[in-house]
């Protein structure tokens, strides 16, 4: 008997070799001469005390305590006995394969695929053949039988063919909760007990790759590998000279040829599968493997990835560890690195193990995902193979959760370019904020090719829902499996109804890097499910790193110049590359700033708002007596784009576009009056008597069904009822389709009304059509006139550009971006995923079996918001040029993307020519007051409308003098509840004062804009009166929200837990509207994700408004108390009511609304 190695030998080895079982002894496959390469062979004497076999085995097991492997010679034949006796499939016998061997493997793979396909198809047919109401156990048996046979044959083939088939089964072993358990049980073996190469091949590969004998490098080398993978195996060794214990990864002999052949086989299989089932197209995955496998076969790439990951995790300060490579003794097929002894990640599923070692598995897994997110978005490196065999944990009480995750096998990695990395970052930031335009803009920049003709609004929202479902928080294995079953049932139902799949032919092509990223996510999610770790917020973690990555990239000039997202779309220019507005603006004499103390005051206000988190980017411009006395920019282009706002930065006008269009229409109307006056009396003129009382039908005969008596005064003053005349199917595409919207108003009869309701979004459509009607010669073709949506910017430039307005279409690289960050949306619950699925199914059924109930042709603003809140999302303003999936060359988006500078707005409204036009047309007469809560919120409190479509404003002198005397000043302008505003006060100072404020954060835009306007007015000794939130508005909001379940997330924003207790006060009986808020909170207090986007800005408005808000008077026995408060929320208002009620014990309670 000969023992290899041993305690007396300078080198200790363990060798596990292929052998055939025979009577408890196994035949050794190699000559002793080959084994002698690794060290000395020591003789061992055995005395026979029983049967020969028993004696030999007992002696061998005893000797194995000091010798890692035992060789023995029996009847002249070298044999080996080991406690672990692998079968024939446990050896990596890929060296020296012939052409015939490769063809045999290829044919067997194709035959297996055909067998699995037929078996699965038969199971599907048998399942669908079951009658409704049949025993579910019968259906389970059908699938259990098919799955068991498929899993067993796939594993057997992987062990036989090895190569890429091993890697494929390893990937599928991570799909816990997605694939049936039988697959996981079979494929897990391929991650733990893989075939290994023989010691002779290991010696040969090391010697050939390093160019020297292994004995000159290693003092000790364990011949039995500690791990084996599809490409190589890892041995424990000790470096000669230093004695340091290392891990040596050695590539299997001949594996490169095997993988290249397998790639060709898989490419053929992918084409065949598409032929069988077109919806199962994994050709992109094969293409990605064809690109990455050659790099994975070169260990020098893995060595570079290890060094890169080690540096990134160190910079992050993460507990996640990777083995450090030894570059001087590594090469293409041999990689020497740190040896890290660790437990399998699956040990986290063992409750007893976690309790004994005081481990928090949720913290450990979150630390791992956080490190991977940092590596992807900040460093641009994706680990594509983090399955259970490559992720382990090392107990460490100092690490978060009590253990440090260890990431092995960095061969399958993908480096992202800056374009890919930052596009992916923008995608996650947009996905976390439900920003439809940002999502599809990022997808196009990332490399997705979308069929814009098929990308409907419904499909866009469906795709967004599916994207969020991919990033949902982790749930239990049973919940994951149930969700997978529902998803498959959805696919089957859709296919049965003949409906196309979600992506269908919309996604014509997609980048290969996304396959790699999704593979990584699937692996980590599988680890979470297999370890029963719930609540890991994938989207939240990735979004945090995505934001940081984009912010950092925006500060680097080289990246800004090279990445398309920063350049974005160029503004659509007229001939010569300059807009008409720019031509007229350039012709004006430049207005110069005095650098007054007002600028320092405004800057101080900017800084205070920014310190409170109420400001992202803004501009303030003030013109007095024709001179620009203040022009201050501040902040950044968005919450993630850190480029600074300058005086030339343009901000989206959002809802202010309608008011600006009213000014353009008034200018055009005044010009036509001038033409009429210049005509000789004997010459008939179609334009005579044109004024604000002229009927709309004079310029637009088809309006209101062709029989409308609505006047220009009523339309401009929002007294037509347009707010309740939205198309019944109003969706995002309506924002960009002027033709369809105009045709809707030509069919809809709008009777005259005495009530005033702000026509949000729709007003600019009507004004643009009226402008077309006033210039019939502009467009010879009637259809072209109706589709002149791309000419709105040119129209505004023509009418107002000469006055200083520098209007453009949002989308230039240096423009500010409308932003809205909602951290609560970065968590995706299973409830949200299921709700989205139910909504999709109900939409399909409605299309297949349309309801016979007659639906009104029009919808109110509230109903339209409820049905499709995405259409009212202010972030729709960011759709511009090529960034839009369906906008085309000239995106209209209800005028939301139109942009300008604060300086341009202030210069325009301060123009004496414009003032003269307004006076001539009597456009500043009061038309009506919008008393609705929606009107107040959408206009920032400026609800008094003039006959010319402007908002009438009032300011009051500050301090005691303002209370003693009625010192008021009046003005007019355009005020949007989302922030942008421009206003003129003729009597505030000599020559008049014009104030323009632009902001880009729509959540806090109204608050920031109101503070800035108040600061400017304070410098003149006045304060605004329109910014106070009236109690009636709050009460009406409470009633609206209580009736609408989609507003539940808004209610969460309005009140914290402490405020909820206040809302239960009986004092709320004094205000039924506020009491409705409490009812709504009790009904809708749940974890359902999603926010009614239309209401988001107004939630923050109520919560953060610091202005004097309410006044309450309580009378009791002739004693009067007056309470004034700066309301932070409805909850605090309820607390104040309760205090008043306690003081006025049995008094009758009154509320005075201001």
JSON list of N, CA and C in Angstrom, two decimals, residues 736-743 746 765 768-769 772 779 781-792 794 887 890-892:
[
{"chain": "A", "resi": 736, "resn": "UNK", "atom": "N", "xyz": [-50.52, 65.41, -27.15]},
{"chain": "A", "resi": 736, "resn": "UNK", "atom": "CA", "xyz": [-49.68, 65.67, -28.31]},
{"chain": "A", "resi": 736, "resn": "UNK", "atom": "C", "xyz": [-50.47, 65.62, -29.62]},
{"chain": "A", "resi": 737, "resn": "UNK", "atom": "N", "xyz": [-51.76, 65.40, -29.51]},
{"chain": "A", "resi": 737, "resn": "UNK", "atom": "CA", "xyz": [-52.59, 65.23, -30.72]},
{"chain": "A", "resi": 737, "resn": "UNK", "atom": "C", "xyz": [-53.60, 66.37, -30.79]},
{"chain": "A", "resi": 738, "resn": "UNK", "atom": "N", "xyz": [-53.19, 67.46, -31.39]},
{"chain": "A", "resi": 738, "resn": "UNK", "atom": "CA", "xyz": [-54.09, 68.61, -31.48]},
{"chain": "A", "resi": 738, "resn": "UNK", "atom": "C", "xyz": [-55.29, 68.30, -32.36]},
{"chain": "A", "resi": 739, "resn": "UNK", "atom": "N", "xyz": [-55.07, 67.54, -33.42]},
{"chain": "A", "resi": 739, "resn": "UNK", "atom": "CA", "xyz": [-56.17, 67.23, -34.35]},
{"chain": "A", "resi": 739, "resn": "UNK", "atom": "C", "xyz": [-57.31, 66.53, -33.63]},
{"chain": "A", "resi": 740, "resn": "UNK", "atom": "N", "xyz": [-56.99, 65.51, -32.86]},
{"chain": "A", "resi": 740, "resn": "UNK", "atom": "CA", "xyz": [-58.02, 64.74, -32.19]},
{"chain": "A", "resi": 740, "resn": "UNK", "atom": "C", "xyz": [-58.73, 65.57, -31.13]},
{"chain": "A", "resi": 741, "resn": "UNK", "atom": "N", "xyz": [-57.98, 66.39, -30.40]},
{"chain": "A", "resi": 741, "resn": "UNK", "atom": "CA", "xyz": [-58.59, 67.21, -29.35]},
{"chain": "A", "resi": 741, "resn": "UNK", "atom": "C", "xyz": [-59.47, 68.29, -29.95]},
{"chain": "A", "resi": 742, "resn": "UNK", "atom": "N", "xyz": [-59.01, 68.90, -31.03]},
{"chain": "A", "resi": 742, "resn": "UNK", "atom": "CA", "xyz": [-59.82, 69.93, -31.68]},
{"chain": "A", "resi": 742, "resn": "UNK", "atom": "C", "xyz": [-61.11, 69.34, -32.23]},
{"chain": "A", "resi": 743, "resn": "UNK", "atom": "N", "xyz": [-61.02, 68.16, -32.84]},
{"chain": "A", "resi": 743, "resn": "UNK", "atom": "CA", "xyz": [-62.23, 67.50, -33.37]},
{"chain": "A", "resi": 743, "resn": "UNK", "atom": "C", "xyz": [-63.21, 67.19, -32.25]},
{"chain": "A", "resi": 746, "resn": "UNK", "atom": "N", "xyz": [-65.14, 70.25, -31.59]},
{"chain": "A", "resi": 746, "resn": "UNK", "atom": "CA", "xyz": [-66.05, 70.57, -32.69]},
{"chain": "A", "resi": 746, "resn": "UNK", "atom": "C", "xyz": [-67.30, 69.70, -32.64]},
{"chain": "A", "resi": 765, "resn": "UNK", "atom": "N", "xyz": [-55.07, 74.36, -26.39]},
{"chain": "A", "resi": 765, "resn": "UNK", "atom": "CA", "xyz": [-55.54, 73.76, -27.63]},
{"chain": "A", "resi": 765, "resn": "UNK", "atom": "C", "xyz": [-56.51, 74.71, -28.34]},
{"chain": "A", "resi": 768, "resn": "UNK", "atom": "N", "xyz": [-54.73, 77.92, -29.65]},
{"chain": "A", "resi": 768, "resn": "UNK", "atom": "CA", "xyz": [-53.92, 77.66, -30.85]},
{"chain": "A", "resi": 768, "resn": "UNK", "atom": "C", "xyz": [-54.82, 77.52, -32.07]},
{"chain": "A", "resi": 769, "resn": "UNK", "atom": "N", "xyz": [-55.97, 76.87, -31.89]},
{"chain": "A", "resi": 769, "resn": "UNK", "atom": "CA", "xyz": [-56.91, 76.72, -33.02]},
{"chain": "A", "resi": 769, "resn": "UNK", "atom": "C", "xyz": [-57.51, 78.08, -33.41]},
{"chain": "A", "resi": 772, "resn": "UNK", "atom": "N", "xyz": [-55.10, 79.95, -35.51]},
{"chain": "A", "resi": 772, "resn": "UNK", "atom": "CA", "xyz": [-55.16, 79.46, -36.89]},
{"chain": "A", "resi": 772, "resn": "UNK", "atom": "C", "xyz": [-56.33, 80.09, -37.62]},
{"chain": "A", "resi": 779, "resn": "UNK", "atom": "N", "xyz": [-52.25, 78.71, -43.60]},
{"chain": "A", "resi": 779, "resn": "UNK", "atom": "CA", "xyz": [-52.22, 77.31, -43.99]},
{"chain": "A", "resi": 779, "resn": "UNK", "atom": "C", "xyz": [-53.32, 77.07, -45.01]},
{"chain": "A", "resi": 781, "resn": "UNK", "atom": "N", "xyz": [-54.04, 74.34, -46.62]},
{"chain": "A", "resi": 781, "resn": "UNK", "atom": "CA", "xyz": [-54.70, 73.05, -46.41]},
{"chain": "A", "resi": 781, "resn": "UNK", "atom": "C", "xyz": [-55.44, 73.06, -45.07]},
{"chain": "A", "resi": 782, "resn": "UNK", "atom": "N", "xyz": [-56.73, 72.72, -45.09]},
{"chain": "A", "resi": 782, "resn": "UNK", "atom": "CA", "xyz": [-57.52, 72.72, -43.86]},
{"chain": "A", "resi": 782, "resn": "UNK", "atom": "C", "xyz": [-56.94, 71.75, -42.83]},
{"chain": "A", "resi": 783, "resn": "UNK", "atom": "N", "xyz": [-56.52, 70.59, -43.30]},
{"chain": "A", "resi": 783, "resn": "UNK", "atom": "CA", "xyz": [-55.95, 69.60, -42.38]},
{"chain": "A", "resi": 783, "resn": "UNK", "atom": "C", "xyz": [-54.67, 70.14, -41.76]},
{"chain": "A", "resi": 784, "resn": "UNK", "atom": "N", "xyz": [-53.87, 70.80, -42.57]},
{"chain": "A", "resi": 784, "resn": "UNK", "atom": "CA", "xyz": [-52.62, 71.34, -42.04]},
{"chain": "A", "resi": 784, "resn": "UNK", "atom": "C", "xyz": [-52.91, 72.39, -40.97]},
{"chain": "A", "resi": 785, "resn": "UNK", "atom": "N", "xyz": [-53.98, 73.17, -41.14]},
{"chain": "A", "resi": 785, "resn": "UNK", "atom": "CA", "xyz": [-54.31, 74.16, -40.13]},
{"chain": "A", "resi": 785, "resn": "UNK", "atom": "C", "xyz": [-54.65, 73.51, -38.81]},
{"chain": "A", "resi": 786, "resn": "UNK", "atom": "N", "xyz": [-55.37, 72.41, -38.86]},
{"chain": "A", "resi": 786, "resn": "UNK", "atom": "CA", "xyz": [-55.77, 71.75, -37.63]},
{"chain": "A", "resi": 786, "resn": "UNK", "atom": "C", "xyz": [-54.62, 71.02, -36.95]},
{"chain": "A", "resi": 787, "resn": "UNK", "atom": "N", "xyz": [-53.61, 70.72, -37.72]},
{"chain": "A", "resi": 787, "resn": "UNK", "atom": "CA", "xyz": [-52.49, 69.96, -37.16]},
{"chain": "A", "resi": 787, "resn": "UNK", "atom": "C", "xyz": [-51.29, 70.87, -36.94]},
{"chain": "A", "resi": 788, "resn": "UNK", "atom": "N", "xyz": [-51.55, 72.18, -36.81]},
{"chain": "A", "resi": 788, "resn": "UNK", "atom": "CA", "xyz": [-50.44, 73.13, -36.70]},
{"chain": "A", "resi": 788, "resn": "UNK", "atom": "C", "xyz": [-49.86, 73.16, -35.30]},
{"chain": "A", "resi": 789, "resn": "UNK", "atom": "N", "xyz": [-49.80, 71.98, -34.66]},
{"chain": "A", "resi": 789, "resn": "UNK", "atom": "CA", "xyz": [-49.32, 71.94, -33.29]},
{"chain": "A", "resi": 789, "resn": "UNK", "atom": "C", "xyz": [-47.86, 72.33, -33.20]},
{"chain": "A", "resi": 790, "resn": "UNK", "atom": "N", "xyz": [-47.07, 72.05, -34.22]},
{"chain": "A", "resi": 790, "resn": "UNK", "atom": "CA", "xyz": [-45.67, 72.40, -34.18]},
{"chain": "A", "resi": 790, "resn": "UNK", "atom": "C", "xyz": [-45.43, 73.88, -34.35]},
{"chain": "A", "resi": 791, "resn": "UNK", "atom": "N", "xyz": [-46.51, 74.62, -34.71]},
{"chain": "A", "resi": 791, "resn": "UNK", "atom": "CA", "xyz": [-46.35, 76.05, -34.97]},
{"chain": "A", "resi": 791, "resn": "UNK", "atom": "C", "xyz": [-46.69, 76.89, -33.75]},
{"chain": "A", "resi": 792, "resn": "UNK", "atom": "N", "xyz": [-47.08, 76.29, -32.64]},
{"chain": "A", "resi": 792, "resn": "UNK", "atom": "CA", "xyz": [-47.44, 77.06, -31.46]},
{"chain": "A", "resi": 792, "resn": "UNK", "atom": "C", "xyz": [-46.25, 77.87, -30.98]},
{"chain": "A", "resi": 794, "resn": "UNK", "atom": "N", "xyz": [-43.70, 78.86, -32.78]},
{"chain": "A", "resi": 794, "resn": "UNK", "atom": "CA", "xyz": [-43.46, 79.92, -33.74]},
{"chain": "A", "resi": 794, "resn": "UNK", "atom": "C", "xyz": [-44.49, 81.03, -33.60]},
{"chain": "A", "resi": 887, "resn": "UNK", "atom": "N", "xyz": [-43.83, 61.28, -29.68]},
{"chain": "A", "resi": 887, "resn": "UNK", "atom": "CA", "xyz": [-44.12, 62.69, -29.87]},
{"chain": "A", "resi": 887, "resn": "UNK", "atom": "C", "xyz": [-43.79, 63.18, -31.26]},
{"chain": "A", "resi": 890, "resn": "UNK", "atom": "N", "xyz": [-42.21, 67.51, -33.43]},
{"chain": "A", "resi": 890, "resn": "UNK", "atom": "CA", "xyz": [-42.67, 68.70, -32.75]},
{"chain": "A", "resi": 890, "resn": "UNK", "atom": "C", "xyz": [-43.60, 68.33, -31.60]},
{"chain": "A", "resi": 891, "resn": "UNK", "atom": "N", "xyz": [-43.08, 67.96, -30.46]},
{"chain": "A", "resi": 891, "resn": "UNK", "atom": "CA", "xyz": [-43.94, 67.55, -29.35]},
{"chain": "A", "resi": 891, "resn": "UNK", "atom": "C", "xyz": [-44.73, 68.73, -28.82]},
{"chain": "A", "resi": 892, "resn": "UNK", "atom": "N", "xyz": [-46.04, 68.58, -28.68]},
{"chain": "A", "resi": 892, "resn": "UNK", "atom": "CA", "xyz": [-46.88, 69.67, -28.20]},
{"chain": "A", "resi": 892, "resn": "UNK", "atom": "C", "xyz": [-47.11, 69.54, -26.70]}
]
